[in-house]
Amino acid sequence: MPELPEVETVRRGLVKFLPKSKIAEIQILHPRVNRNSEQSLENAVGAKIENVYRRGKYLWFSLDRGNAIVGHLGMSGQMLITSKKKTVSPHVRAIIRFAGSSAEFRFVDQRTFGWLSIDELIDTPSGEIPECCLHVAQDPFDSNFNLEEAVRRLSDRKTEIKRALLNQKIISGIGNIYADEALWFSRIHPERKIESIPQSELRTLIRNATKVMNNSLKRGGTSFDDLYIDVNGESGYYEISLKAYGREGEPCSRCGTSIRRITFANRASHFCPLCQQAPRTKSKLGKNGVGNRGSKRSSR
Ligand SMILES: [Zn+2]
């Protein structure tokens, strides 16, 4: 699933092409692509795209009519800028064509959890935001991101740290991959309760998440499941640098202990059982916090 670095890579690709383009035609090829049932996407025909913005995993193209086309990649969405002449693949869900251009925008989505919609732009202290994104917290790439506020929002939660990291109302943009990576770098077990973690460690955790996502952005993101690509169809190559995510059974690059995978909050979590000590379950774990393969907490 694309996370902040992947969506930002897509935004950077789109911003090279879309601003000043006048929308000449919008073709909807799958009914699920238009999320806003009240307003048809085709209403944007004739509008000019001003710029391409992002908050967390949401992207939007501001239009010269005070509204925006908002998009979310969902699990497998791709936004491509491609030649009109290129064959339209079966997973293309929408096409936007522009006046006087030989290239077009294609929204490709194999699993159809992604969407596009037209939404009003709302004035906020941090600029104009589409109405459907107002609930999304600022992400660490945002110039208005406030680390101390994010630490406070995190520490207010009475839940496990990984669950809170994935909550887009606290900090947006972090998904399963970068949550596992940030926790590994911070030596924090994903199931630890937030109240057991000192604020200084929460601060370091957010800094680590930002650092990991910045490093991934420099490499064009992580194309772990081969579905994520940039606007030109290229894969990112950060997966070679991943320390925990997807590394089950491989030695931790810090201590050599096998990385473990557990199911937590309906998702896979990957961590080093030695570097990232489990909370209050020492009885279940052997010496050095290394659990038995057959225990309830072992990989599935
Ligand atoms: Zn380790």
PDB file of C-alpha atoms and ligand atoms in Angstrom:
ATOM      1  CA  MET A   1       0.000   0.000   0.000  1.00  0.00           C
ATOM      2  CA  PRO A   2       1.505   3.358  -0.976  1.00  0.00           C
ATOM      3  CA  GLU A   3       2.535   5.477   2.012  1.00  0.00           C
ATOM      4  CA  LEU A   4       3.865   9.015   2.315  1.00  0.00           C
ATOM      5  CA  PRO A   5       7.115   8.627   0.279  1.00  0.00           C
ATOM      6  CA  GLU A   6       5.317   6.787  -2.519  1.00  0.00           C
ATOM      7  CA  VAL A   7       2.454   9.299  -2.718  1.00  0.00           C
ATOM      8  CA  GLU A   8       4.913  12.210  -2.604  1.00  0.00           C
ATOM      9  CA  THR A   9       6.904  10.585  -5.448  1.00  0.00           C
ATOM     10  CA  VAL A  10       3.687  10.460  -7.468  1.00  0.00           C
ATOM     11  CA  ARG A  11       2.897  14.114  -6.603  1.00  0.00           C
ATOM     12  CA  ARG A  12       6.348  15.228  -7.751  1.00  0.00           C
ATOM     13  CA  GLY A  13       5.802  13.436 -11.045  1.00  0.00           C
ATOM     14  CA  LEU A  14       2.354  14.964 -11.539  1.00  0.00           C
ATOM     15  CA  VAL A  15       3.471  18.495 -10.680  1.00  0.00           C
ATOM     16  CA  LYS A  16       5.900  18.425 -13.611  1.00  0.00           C
ATOM     17  CA  PHE A  17       3.046  17.897 -16.000  1.00  0.00           C
ATOM     18  CA  LEU A  18      -0.398  18.916 -14.684  1.00  0.00           C
ATOM     19  CA  PRO A  19      -0.277  22.630 -13.704  1.00  0.00           C
ATOM     20  CA  LYS A  20      -1.772  24.918 -16.398  1.00  0.00           C
ATOM     21  CA  SER A  21      -3.357  21.922 -18.176  1.00  0.00           C
ATOM     22  CA  LYS A  22      -6.932  22.492 -19.272  1.00  0.00           C
ATOM     23  CA  ILE A  23      -9.156  19.454 -18.836  1.00  0.00           C
ATOM     24  CA  ALA A  24     -10.715  18.579 -22.178  1.00  0.00           C
ATOM     25  CA  GLU A  25     -12.274  15.203 -21.382  1.00  0.00           C
ATOM     26  CA  ILE A  26     -12.753  12.827 -18.445  1.00  0.00           C
ATOM     27  CA  GLN A  27     -13.569   9.220 -19.117  1.00  0.00           C
ATOM     28  CA  ILE A  28     -14.781   7.014 -16.257  1.00  0.00           C
ATOM     29  CA  LEU A  29     -14.123   3.339 -16.928  1.00  0.00           C
ATOM     30  CA  HIS A  30     -15.207   1.866 -13.564  1.00  0.00           C
ATOM     31  CA  PRO A  31     -18.126   3.047 -11.398  1.00  0.00           C
ATOM     32  CA  ARG A  32     -16.182   2.727  -8.115  1.00  0.00           C
ATOM     33  CA  VAL A  33     -13.581   5.292  -9.134  1.00  0.00           C
ATOM     34  CA  ASN A  34     -15.867   8.291  -8.482  1.00  0.00           C
ATOM     35  CA  ARG A  35     -16.111   8.429  -4.709  1.00  0.00           C
ATOM     36  CA  ASN A  36     -18.335  11.496  -4.467  1.00  0.00           C
ATOM     37  CA  SER A  37     -21.720  10.321  -5.678  1.00  0.00           C
ATOM     38  CA  GLU A  38     -23.137  13.866  -5.478  1.00  0.00           C
ATOM     39  CA  GLN A  39     -20.815  15.319  -8.050  1.00  0.00           C
ATOM     40  CA  SER A  40     -19.701  13.679 -11.237  1.00  0.00           C
ATOM     41  CA  LEU A  41     -15.993  13.877 -12.054  1.00  0.00           C
ATOM     42  CA  GLU A  42     -16.948  14.964 -15.558  1.00  0.00           C
ATOM     43  CA  ASN A  43     -18.013  18.334 -14.040  1.00  0.00           C
ATOM     44  CA  ALA A  44     -14.315  19.263 -14.028  1.00  0.00           C
ATOM     45  CA  VAL A  45     -14.215  19.333 -17.834  1.00  0.00           C
ATOM     46  CA  GLY A  46     -13.238  22.843 -18.962  1.00  0.00           C
ATOM     47  CA  ALA A  47     -11.384  23.639 -15.714  1.00  0.00           C
ATOM     48  CA  LYS A  48      -7.708  24.418 -15.597  1.00  0.00           C
ATOM     49  CA  ILE A  49      -5.454  22.600 -13.102  1.00  0.00           C
ATOM     50  CA  GLU A  50      -3.521  25.096 -10.961  1.00  0.00           C
ATOM     51  CA  ASN A  51      -1.289  22.890  -8.817  1.00  0.00           C
ATOM     52  CA  VAL A  52      -0.894  19.439  -7.253  1.00  0.00           C
ATOM     53  CA  TYR A  53      -0.941  19.127  -3.450  1.00  0.00           C
ATOM     54  CA  ARG A  54      -0.753  16.335  -0.921  1.00  0.00           C
ATOM     55  CA  ARG A  55      -1.556  15.710   2.717  1.00  0.00           C
ATOM     56  CA  GLY A  56      -0.673  12.299   4.096  1.00  0.00           C
ATOM     57  CA  LYS A  57      -1.736   9.820   1.428  1.00  0.00           C
ATOM     58  CA  TYR A  58      -4.297  12.164  -0.201  1.00  0.00           C
ATOM     59  CA  LEU A  59      -3.448  14.032  -3.400  1.00  0.00           C
ATOM     60  CA  TRP A  60      -5.404  16.828  -4.993  1.00  0.00           C
ATOM     61  CA  PHE A  61      -5.295  18.921  -8.147  1.00  0.00           C
ATOM     62  CA  SER A  62      -6.594  22.410  -7.377  1.00  0.00           C
ATOM     63  CA  LEU A  63      -8.799  23.783 -10.154  1.00  0.00           C
ATOM     64  CA  ASP A  64      -9.387  27.389 -11.221  1.00  0.00           C
ATOM     65  CA  ARG A  65     -12.983  27.039  -9.951  1.00  0.00           C
ATOM     66  CA  GLY A  66     -12.252  26.950  -6.202  1.00  0.00           C
ATOM     67  CA  ASN A  67     -12.560  23.202  -5.996  1.00  0.00           C
ATOM     68  CA  ALA A  68     -10.239  20.243  -6.567  1.00  0.00           C
ATOM     69  CA  ILE A  69      -9.987  16.756  -7.960  1.00  0.00           C
ATOM     70  CA  VAL A  70      -8.941  14.655  -4.956  1.00  0.00           C
ATOM     71  CA  GLY A  71      -7.350  11.233  -5.337  1.00  0.00           C
ATOM     72  CA  HIS A  72      -6.334   8.366  -3.085  1.00  0.00           C
ATOM     73  CA  LEU A  73      -4.268   5.414  -4.323  1.00  0.00           C
ATOM     74  CA  GLY A  74      -5.910   2.957  -1.905  1.00  0.00           C
ATOM     75  CA  MET A  75      -4.132  -0.412  -1.939  1.00  0.00           C
ATOM     76  CA  SER A  76      -2.915  -0.547  -5.509  1.00  0.00           C
ATOM     77  CA  GLY A  77      -3.691   2.735  -7.286  1.00  0.00           C
ATOM     78  CA  GLN A  78      -1.313   4.213  -9.845  1.00  0.00           C
ATOM     79  CA  MET A  79      -1.419   7.653 -11.426  1.00  0.00           C
ATOM     80  CA  LEU A  80       0.318   7.643 -14.774  1.00  0.00           C
ATOM     81  CA  ILE A  81       1.140  10.342 -17.290  1.00  0.00           C
ATOM     82  CA  THR A  82       1.320   8.489 -20.545  1.00  0.00           C
ATOM     83  CA  SER A  83       1.026   8.931 -24.296  1.00  0.00           C
ATOM     84  CA  LYS A  84      -2.545   8.906 -25.634  1.00  0.00           C
ATOM     85  CA  LYS A  85      -1.378   6.304 -28.132  1.00  0.00           C
ATOM     86  CA  LYS A  86      -0.437   3.749 -25.487  1.00  0.00           C
ATOM     87  CA  THR A  87      -2.878   0.820 -25.200  1.00  0.00           C
ATOM     88  CA  VAL A  88      -5.318   1.226 -22.307  1.00  0.00           C
ATOM     89  CA  SER A  89      -4.758  -1.675 -19.875  1.00  0.00           C
ATOM     90  CA  PRO A  90      -7.770  -3.477 -18.308  1.00  0.00           C
ATOM     91  CA  HIS A  91      -7.117  -1.913 -14.878  1.00  0.00           C
ATOM     92  CA  VAL A  92      -7.385   1.703 -16.076  1.00  0.00           C
ATOM     93  CA  ARG A  93     -10.334   3.174 -14.115  1.00  0.00           C
ATOM     94  CA  ALA A  94     -10.322   6.774 -15.344  1.00  0.00           C
ATOM     95  CA  ILE A  95      -8.613   8.889 -18.002  1.00  0.00           C
ATOM     96  CA  ILE A  96      -8.222  12.671 -17.990  1.00  0.00           C
ATOM     97  CA  ARG A  97      -7.315  14.261 -21.338  1.00  0.00           C
ATOM     98  CA  PHE A  98      -5.990  17.779 -21.768  1.00  0.00           C
ATOM     99  CA  ALA A  99      -6.450  20.431 -24.440  1.00  0.00           C
ATOM    100  CA  GLY A 100      -3.588  20.417 -26.939  1.00  0.00           C
ATOM    101  CA  SER A 101      -1.623  17.615 -25.245  1.00  0.00           C
ATOM    102  CA  SER A 102      -0.442  14.299 -26.620  1.00  0.00           C
ATOM    103  CA  ALA A 103      -0.131  12.905 -23.064  1.00  0.00           C
ATOM    104  CA  GLU A 104      -2.963  11.976 -20.718  1.00  0.00           C
ATOM    105  CA  PHE A 105      -3.531  11.109 -17.055  1.00  0.00           C
ATOM    106  CA  ARG A 106      -4.553   7.528 -16.326  1.00  0.00           C
ATOM    107  CA  PHE A 107      -5.754   6.215 -12.976  1.00  0.00           C
ATOM    108  CA  VAL A 108      -4.946   2.515 -12.831  1.00  0.00           C
ATOM    109  CA  ASP A 109      -6.200   0.427  -9.916  1.00  0.00           C
ATOM    110  CA  GLN A 110      -6.203  -3.356  -9.839  1.00  0.00           C
ATOM    111  CA  ARG A 111      -7.970  -3.763  -6.476  1.00  0.00           C
ATOM    112  CA  THR A 112     -10.332  -0.749  -6.817  1.00  0.00           C
ATOM    113  CA  PHE A 113      -9.850   0.631  -3.287  1.00  0.00           C
ATOM    114  CA  GLY A 114      -8.455   3.858  -4.767  1.00  0.00           C
ATOM    115  CA  TRP A 115     -10.666   6.703  -5.923  1.00  0.00           C
ATOM    116  CA  LEU A 116     -10.972  10.163  -7.423  1.00  0.00           C
ATOM    117  CA  SER A 117     -13.562  12.774  -6.514  1.00  0.00           C
ATOM    118  CA  ILE A 118     -14.460  16.431  -6.873  1.00  0.00           C
ATOM    119  CA  ASP A 119     -14.449  18.320  -3.593  1.00  0.00           C
ATOM    120  CA  GLU A 120     -14.677  21.911  -2.366  1.00  0.00           C
ATOM    121  CA  LEU A 121     -11.512  23.583  -1.054  1.00  0.00           C
ATOM    122  CA  ILE A 122     -11.817  24.904   2.498  1.00  0.00           C
ATOM    123  CA  ASP A 123      -9.677  27.753   3.868  1.00  0.00           C
ATOM    124  CA  THR A 124      -7.644  26.632   6.901  1.00  0.00           C
ATOM    125  CA  PRO A 125      -4.713  28.178   8.805  1.00  0.00           C
ATOM    126  CA  SER A 126      -2.403  25.868   6.851  1.00  0.00           C
ATOM    127  CA  GLY A 127      -3.855  26.710   3.430  1.00  0.00           C
ATOM    128  CA  GLU A 128      -6.730  25.409   1.335  1.00  0.00           C
ATOM    129  CA  ILE A 129      -7.630  21.784   2.042  1.00  0.00           C
ATOM    130  CA  PRO A 130     -10.335  19.672   0.358  1.00  0.00           C
ATOM    131  CA  GLU A 131     -13.272  19.062   2.674  1.00  0.00           C
ATOM    132  CA  CYS A 132     -12.699  15.293   2.694  1.00  0.00           C
ATOM    133  CA  CYS A 133      -9.113  15.791   3.962  1.00  0.00           C
ATOM    134  CA  LEU A 134      -9.919  18.101   6.892  1.00  0.00           C
ATOM    135  CA  HIS A 135      -9.778  15.181   9.345  1.00  0.00           C
ATOM    136  CA  VAL A 136      -6.279  14.172   8.166  1.00  0.00           C
ATOM    137  CA  ALA A 137      -3.451  15.334  10.453  1.00  0.00           C
ATOM    138  CA  GLN A 138      -0.393  17.027   9.002  1.00  0.00           C
ATOM    139  CA  ASP A 139       2.310  14.656   7.816  1.00  0.00           C
ATOM    140  CA  PRO A 140       6.010  14.981   8.700  1.00  0.00           C
ATOM    141  CA  PHE A 141       6.848  16.336   5.198  1.00  0.00           C
ATOM    142  CA  ASP A 142       4.450  19.277   5.726  1.00  0.00           C
ATOM    143  CA  SER A 143       6.223  22.605   6.310  1.00  0.00           C
ATOM    144  CA  ASN A 144       3.646  23.296   9.054  1.00  0.00           C
ATOM    145  CA  PHE A 145       4.262  19.955  10.804  1.00  0.00           C
ATOM    146  CA  ASN A 146       4.730  20.540  14.519  1.00  0.00           C
ATOM    147  CA  LEU A 147       6.758  17.791  16.199  1.00  0.00           C
ATOM    148  CA  GLU A 148       5.763  18.761  19.756  1.00  0.00           C
ATOM    149  CA  GLU A 149       2.058  18.788  18.872  1.00  0.00           C
ATOM    150  CA  ALA A 150       2.412  15.373  17.263  1.00  0.00           C
ATOM    151  CA  VAL A 151       4.170  14.038  20.395  1.00  0.00           C
ATOM    152  CA  ARG A 152       1.334  15.422  22.522  1.00  0.00           C
ATOM    153  CA  ARG A 153      -1.351  13.874  20.314  1.00  0.00           C
ATOM    154  CA  LEU A 154       0.482  10.531  20.458  1.00  0.00           C
ATOM    155  CA  SER A 155       0.912  10.604  24.227  1.00  0.00           C
ATOM    156  CA  ASP A 156      -2.799  11.377  24.738  1.00  0.00           C
ATOM    157  CA  ARG A 157      -3.720   7.959  23.335  1.00  0.00           C
ATOM    158  CA  LYS A 158      -4.288   4.983  25.594  1.00  0.00           C
ATOM    159  CA  THR A 159      -3.364   2.379  23.042  1.00  0.00           C
ATOM    160  CA  GLU A 160      -0.452   0.453  21.549  1.00  0.00           C
ATOM    161  CA  ILE A 161       2.182   2.549  19.811  1.00  0.00           C
ATOM    162  CA  LYS A 162       1.883   0.924  16.393  1.00  0.00           C
ATOM    163  CA  ARG A 163      -1.893   1.378  16.300  1.00  0.00           C
ATOM    164  CA  ALA A 164      -1.434   5.087  17.080  1.00  0.00           C
ATOM    165  CA  LEU A 165       1.311   5.509  14.471  1.00  0.00           C
ATOM    166  CA  LEU A 166      -1.092   4.226  11.811  1.00  0.00           C
ATOM    167  CA  ASN A 167      -3.864   6.600  12.941  1.00  0.00           C
ATOM    168  CA  GLN A 168      -4.046   9.280  10.231  1.00  0.00           C
ATOM    169  CA  LYS A 169      -5.713  11.714  12.655  1.00  0.00           C
ATOM    170  CA  ILE A 170      -2.565  11.805  14.837  1.00  0.00           C
ATOM    171  CA  ILE A 171       0.181  11.881  12.160  1.00  0.00           C
ATOM    172  CA  SER A 172      -0.690  11.182   8.548  1.00  0.00           C
ATOM    173  CA  GLY A 173       1.273   9.347   5.886  1.00  0.00           C
ATOM    174  CA  ILE A 174       2.738   6.523   7.991  1.00  0.00           C
ATOM    175  CA  GLY A 175       1.508   3.079   6.977  1.00  0.00           C
ATOM    176  CA  ASN A 176       2.560  -0.452   7.860  1.00  0.00           C
ATOM    177  CA  ILE A 177       5.998  -0.396   6.211  1.00  0.00           C
ATOM    178  CA  TYR A 178       7.329   2.839   7.709  1.00  0.00           C
ATOM    179  CA  ALA A 179       5.694   2.189  11.107  1.00  0.00           C
ATOM    180  CA  ASP A 180       7.646  -1.103  11.375  1.00  0.00           C
ATOM    181  CA  GLU A 181      10.846   0.604  10.206  1.00  0.00           C
ATOM    182  CA  ALA A 182      10.528   3.581  12.579  1.00  0.00           C
ATOM    183  CA  LEU A 183       9.810   1.247  15.527  1.00  0.00           C
ATOM    184  CA  TRP A 184      12.850  -0.892  14.662  1.00  0.00           C
ATOM    185  CA  PHE A 185      15.134   2.157  14.510  1.00  0.00           C
ATOM    186  CA  SER A 186      13.679   3.380  17.821  1.00  0.00           C
ATOM    187  CA  ARG A 187      13.943  -0.063  19.502  1.00  0.00           C
ATOM    188  CA  ILE A 188      10.262   0.054  20.465  1.00  0.00           C
ATOM    189  CA  HIS A 189       8.055  -3.048  20.334  1.00  0.00           C
ATOM    190  CA  PRO A 190       4.913  -2.425  18.211  1.00  0.00           C
ATOM    191  CA  GLU A 191       2.595  -3.607  21.004  1.00  0.00           C
ATOM    192  CA  ARG A 192       3.979  -1.357  23.726  1.00  0.00           C
ATOM    193  CA  LYS A 193       1.381   0.856  25.381  1.00  0.00           C
ATOM    194  CA  ILE A 194       2.028   4.536  24.757  1.00  0.00           C
ATOM    195  CA  GLU A 195       1.841   5.399  28.469  1.00  0.00           C
ATOM    196  CA  SER A 196       4.915   3.187  29.047  1.00  0.00           C
ATOM    197  CA  ILE A 197       7.003   5.166  26.532  1.00  0.00           C
ATOM    198  CA  PRO A 198       8.721   8.381  27.686  1.00  0.00           C
ATOM    199  CA  GLN A 199       7.973  11.507  25.619  1.00  0.00           C
ATOM    200  CA  SER A 200      11.638  11.750  24.624  1.00  0.00           C
ATOM    201  CA  GLU A 201      11.338   8.312  22.981  1.00  0.00           C
ATOM    202  CA  LEU A 202       8.120   9.319  21.213  1.00  0.00           C
ATOM    203  CA  ARG A 203       9.936  12.365  19.849  1.00  0.00           C
ATOM    204  CA  THR A 204      12.805  10.157  18.603  1.00  0.00           C
ATOM    205  CA  LEU A 205      10.264   7.760  17.079  1.00  0.00           C
ATOM    206  CA  ILE A 206       8.628  10.509  15.006  1.00  0.00           C
ATOM    207  CA  ARG A 207      12.066  11.780  13.980  1.00  0.00           C
ATOM    208  CA  ASN A 208      13.036   8.255  12.920  1.00  0.00           C
ATOM    209  CA  ALA A 209       9.791   7.832  10.959  1.00  0.00           C
ATOM    210  CA  THR A 210      10.545  11.104   9.161  1.00  0.00           C
ATOM    211  CA  LYS A 211      14.133  10.074   8.457  1.00  0.00           C
ATOM    212  CA  VAL A 212      13.125   6.655   7.105  1.00  0.00           C
ATOM    213  CA  MET A 213      10.440   8.177   4.881  1.00  0.00           C
ATOM    214  CA  ASN A 214      12.863  10.847   3.615  1.00  0.00           C
ATOM    215  CA  ASN A 215      15.430   8.188   2.737  1.00  0.00           C
ATOM    216  CA  SER A 216      12.744   6.213   0.943  1.00  0.00           C
ATOM    217  CA  LEU A 217      11.611   9.317  -0.964  1.00  0.00           C
ATOM    218  CA  LYS A 218      15.187   9.766  -2.214  1.00  0.00           C
ATOM    219  CA  ARG A 219      14.990   6.266  -3.718  1.00  0.00           C
ATOM    220  CA  GLY A 220      11.558   6.754  -5.255  1.00  0.00           C
ATOM    221  CA  GLY A 221       9.690   4.868  -2.489  1.00  0.00           C
ATOM    222  CA  THR A 222       9.177   1.170  -1.760  1.00  0.00           C
ATOM    223  CA  SER A 223       7.682  -1.039  -4.474  1.00  0.00           C
ATOM    224  CA  PHE A 224       7.210  -3.981  -2.161  1.00  0.00           C
ATOM    225  CA  ASP A 225       4.239  -5.612  -3.870  1.00  0.00           C
ATOM    226  CA  ASP A 226       5.177  -4.468  -7.410  1.00  0.00           C
ATOM    227  CA  LEU A 227       1.958  -2.456  -7.620  1.00  0.00           C
ATOM    228  CA  TYR A 228       3.408   0.876  -6.586  1.00  0.00           C
ATOM    229  CA  ILE A 229       5.064   2.818  -9.428  1.00  0.00           C
ATOM    230  CA  ASP A 230       5.666   6.491 -10.189  1.00  0.00           C
ATOM    231  CA  VAL A 231       3.882   8.497 -12.911  1.00  0.00           C
ATOM    232  CA  ASN A 232       6.278   7.136 -15.537  1.00  0.00           C
ATOM    233  CA  GLY A 233       5.735   3.523 -14.515  1.00  0.00           C
ATOM    234  CA  GLU A 234       9.065   3.168 -12.671  1.00  0.00           C
ATOM    235  CA  SER A 235       9.398   1.226  -9.394  1.00  0.00           C
ATOM    236  CA  GLY A 236      11.041   2.678  -6.286  1.00  0.00           C
ATOM    237  CA  TYR A 237      13.938   0.773  -4.791  1.00  0.00           C
ATOM    238  CA  TYR A 238      13.897   1.493  -1.066  1.00  0.00           C
ATOM    239  CA  GLU A 239      12.899  -2.106  -0.205  1.00  0.00           C
ATOM    240  CA  ILE A 240      16.557  -3.144  -0.326  1.00  0.00           C
ATOM    241  CA  SER A 241      17.114  -0.836   2.671  1.00  0.00           C
ATOM    242  CA  LEU A 242      14.241  -2.112   4.819  1.00  0.00           C
ATOM    243  CA  LYS A 243      15.411  -3.333   8.246  1.00  0.00           C
ATOM    244  CA  ALA A 244      12.283  -5.033   9.619  1.00  0.00           C
ATOM    245  CA  TYR A 245       9.336  -4.896   7.237  1.00  0.00           C
ATOM    246  CA  GLY A 246       9.157  -8.069   5.138  1.00  0.00           C
ATOM    247  CA  ARG A 247      12.370  -9.404   6.720  1.00  0.00           C
ATOM    248  CA  GLU A 248      10.810 -12.264   8.715  1.00  0.00           C
ATOM    249  CA  GLY A 249      13.417 -14.919   9.548  1.00  0.00           C
ATOM    250  CA  GLU A 250      16.332 -12.754   8.384  1.00  0.00           C
ATOM    251  CA  PRO A 251      18.946 -11.611  10.917  1.00  0.00           C
ATOM    252  CA  CYS A 252      18.438  -8.203  12.521  1.00  0.00           C
ATOM    253  CA  SER A 253      21.170  -5.979  11.070  1.00  0.00           C
ATOM    254  CA  ARG A 254      21.890  -4.652  14.596  1.00  0.00           C
ATOM    255  CA  CYS A 255      22.086  -7.819  16.699  1.00  0.00           C
ATOM    256  CA  GLY A 256      21.667 -10.848  14.405  1.00  0.00           C
ATOM    257  CA  THR A 257      18.464 -12.147  16.034  1.00  0.00           C
ATOM    258  CA  SER A 258      15.836 -13.377  13.552  1.00  0.00           C
ATOM    259  CA  ILE A 259      13.233 -10.749  12.687  1.00  0.00           C
ATOM    260  CA  ARG A 260       9.766 -11.903  13.714  1.00  0.00           C
ATOM    261  CA  ARG A 261       6.358 -11.321  12.224  1.00  0.00           C
ATOM    262  CA  ILE A 262       3.172 -11.156  14.259  1.00  0.00           C
ATOM    263  CA  THR A 263      -0.368 -10.216  13.353  1.00  0.00           C
ATOM    264  CA  PHE A 264      -1.388  -7.109  15.188  1.00  0.00           C
ATOM    265  CA  ALA A 265      -4.352  -4.782  14.505  1.00  0.00           C
ATOM    266  CA  ASN A 266      -5.206  -7.020  11.515  1.00  0.00           C
ATOM    267  CA  ARG A 267      -1.843  -6.355   9.905  1.00  0.00           C
ATOM    268  CA  ALA A 268       1.557  -7.959   9.845  1.00  0.00           C
ATOM    269  CA  SER A 269       4.105  -6.425  12.199  1.00  0.00           C
ATOM    270  CA  HIS A 270       7.812  -7.106  11.883  1.00  0.00           C
ATOM    271  CA  PHE A 271      10.291  -6.509  14.681  1.00  0.00           C
ATOM    272  CA  CYS A 272      13.479  -7.734  16.336  1.00  0.00           C
ATOM    273  CA  PRO A 273      12.559  -9.614  19.533  1.00  0.00           C
ATOM    274  CA  LEU A 274      15.868  -8.693  21.137  1.00  0.00           C
ATOM    275  CA  CYS A 275      16.211  -5.005  20.189  1.00  0.00           C
ATOM    276  CA  GLN A 276      12.488  -4.341  20.610  1.00  0.00           C
ATOM    277  CA  GLN A 277      11.540  -5.851  23.962  1.00  0.00           C
ATOM    278  CA  ALA A 278       7.961  -7.102  24.279  1.00  0.00           C
ATOM    279  CA  PRO A 279       5.751  -5.389  26.854  1.00  0.00           C
ATOM    280  CA  ARG A 280       4.750  -7.230  30.112  1.00  0.00           C
ATOM    281  CA  THR A 281       5.002 -10.686  28.513  1.00  0.00           C
ATOM    282  CA  LYS A 282       8.419 -11.616  29.831  1.00  0.00           C
ATOM    283  CA  SER A 283       7.053 -14.921  31.099  1.00  0.00           C
ATOM    284  CA  LYS A 284       6.181 -15.953  27.560  1.00  0.00           C
ATOM    285  CA  LEU A 285       9.619 -15.064  26.308  1.00  0.00           C
ATOM    286  CA  GLY A 286      12.832 -16.903  26.983  1.00  0.00           C
ATOM    287  CA  LYS A 287      16.153 -15.424  27.981  1.00  0.00           C
ATOM    288  CA  ASN A 288      17.016 -12.212  26.097  1.00  0.00           C
ATOM    289  CA  GLY A 289      13.346 -11.817  25.205  1.00  0.00           C
ATOM    290  CA  VAL A 290      13.540 -14.375  22.399  1.00  0.00           C
ATOM    291  CA  GLY A 291      10.256 -16.264  22.211  1.00  0.00           C
ATOM    292  CA  ASN A 292       9.581 -19.839  21.189  1.00  0.00           C
ATOM    293  CA  ARG A 293       8.676 -20.523  17.586  1.00  0.00           C
ATOM    294  CA  GLY A 294       5.547 -22.300  18.653  1.00  0.00           C
ATOM    295  CA  SER A 295       4.247 -19.640  21.000  1.00  0.00           C
ATOM    296  CA  LYS A 296       1.068 -17.702  20.316  1.00  0.00           C
ATOM    297  CA  ARG A 297       3.106 -14.691  19.350  1.00  0.00           C
ATOM    298  CA  SER A 298       5.174 -16.435  16.701  1.00  0.00           C
ATOM    299  CA  SER A 299       4.833 -15.723  13.010  1.00  0.00           C
ATOM    300  CA  ARG A 300       1.827 -16.735  11.026  1.00  0.00           C
TER     301      ARG A 300
HETATM  302 ZN    ZN B   1      18.021  -6.756  16.840  1.00  0.00          ZN
END
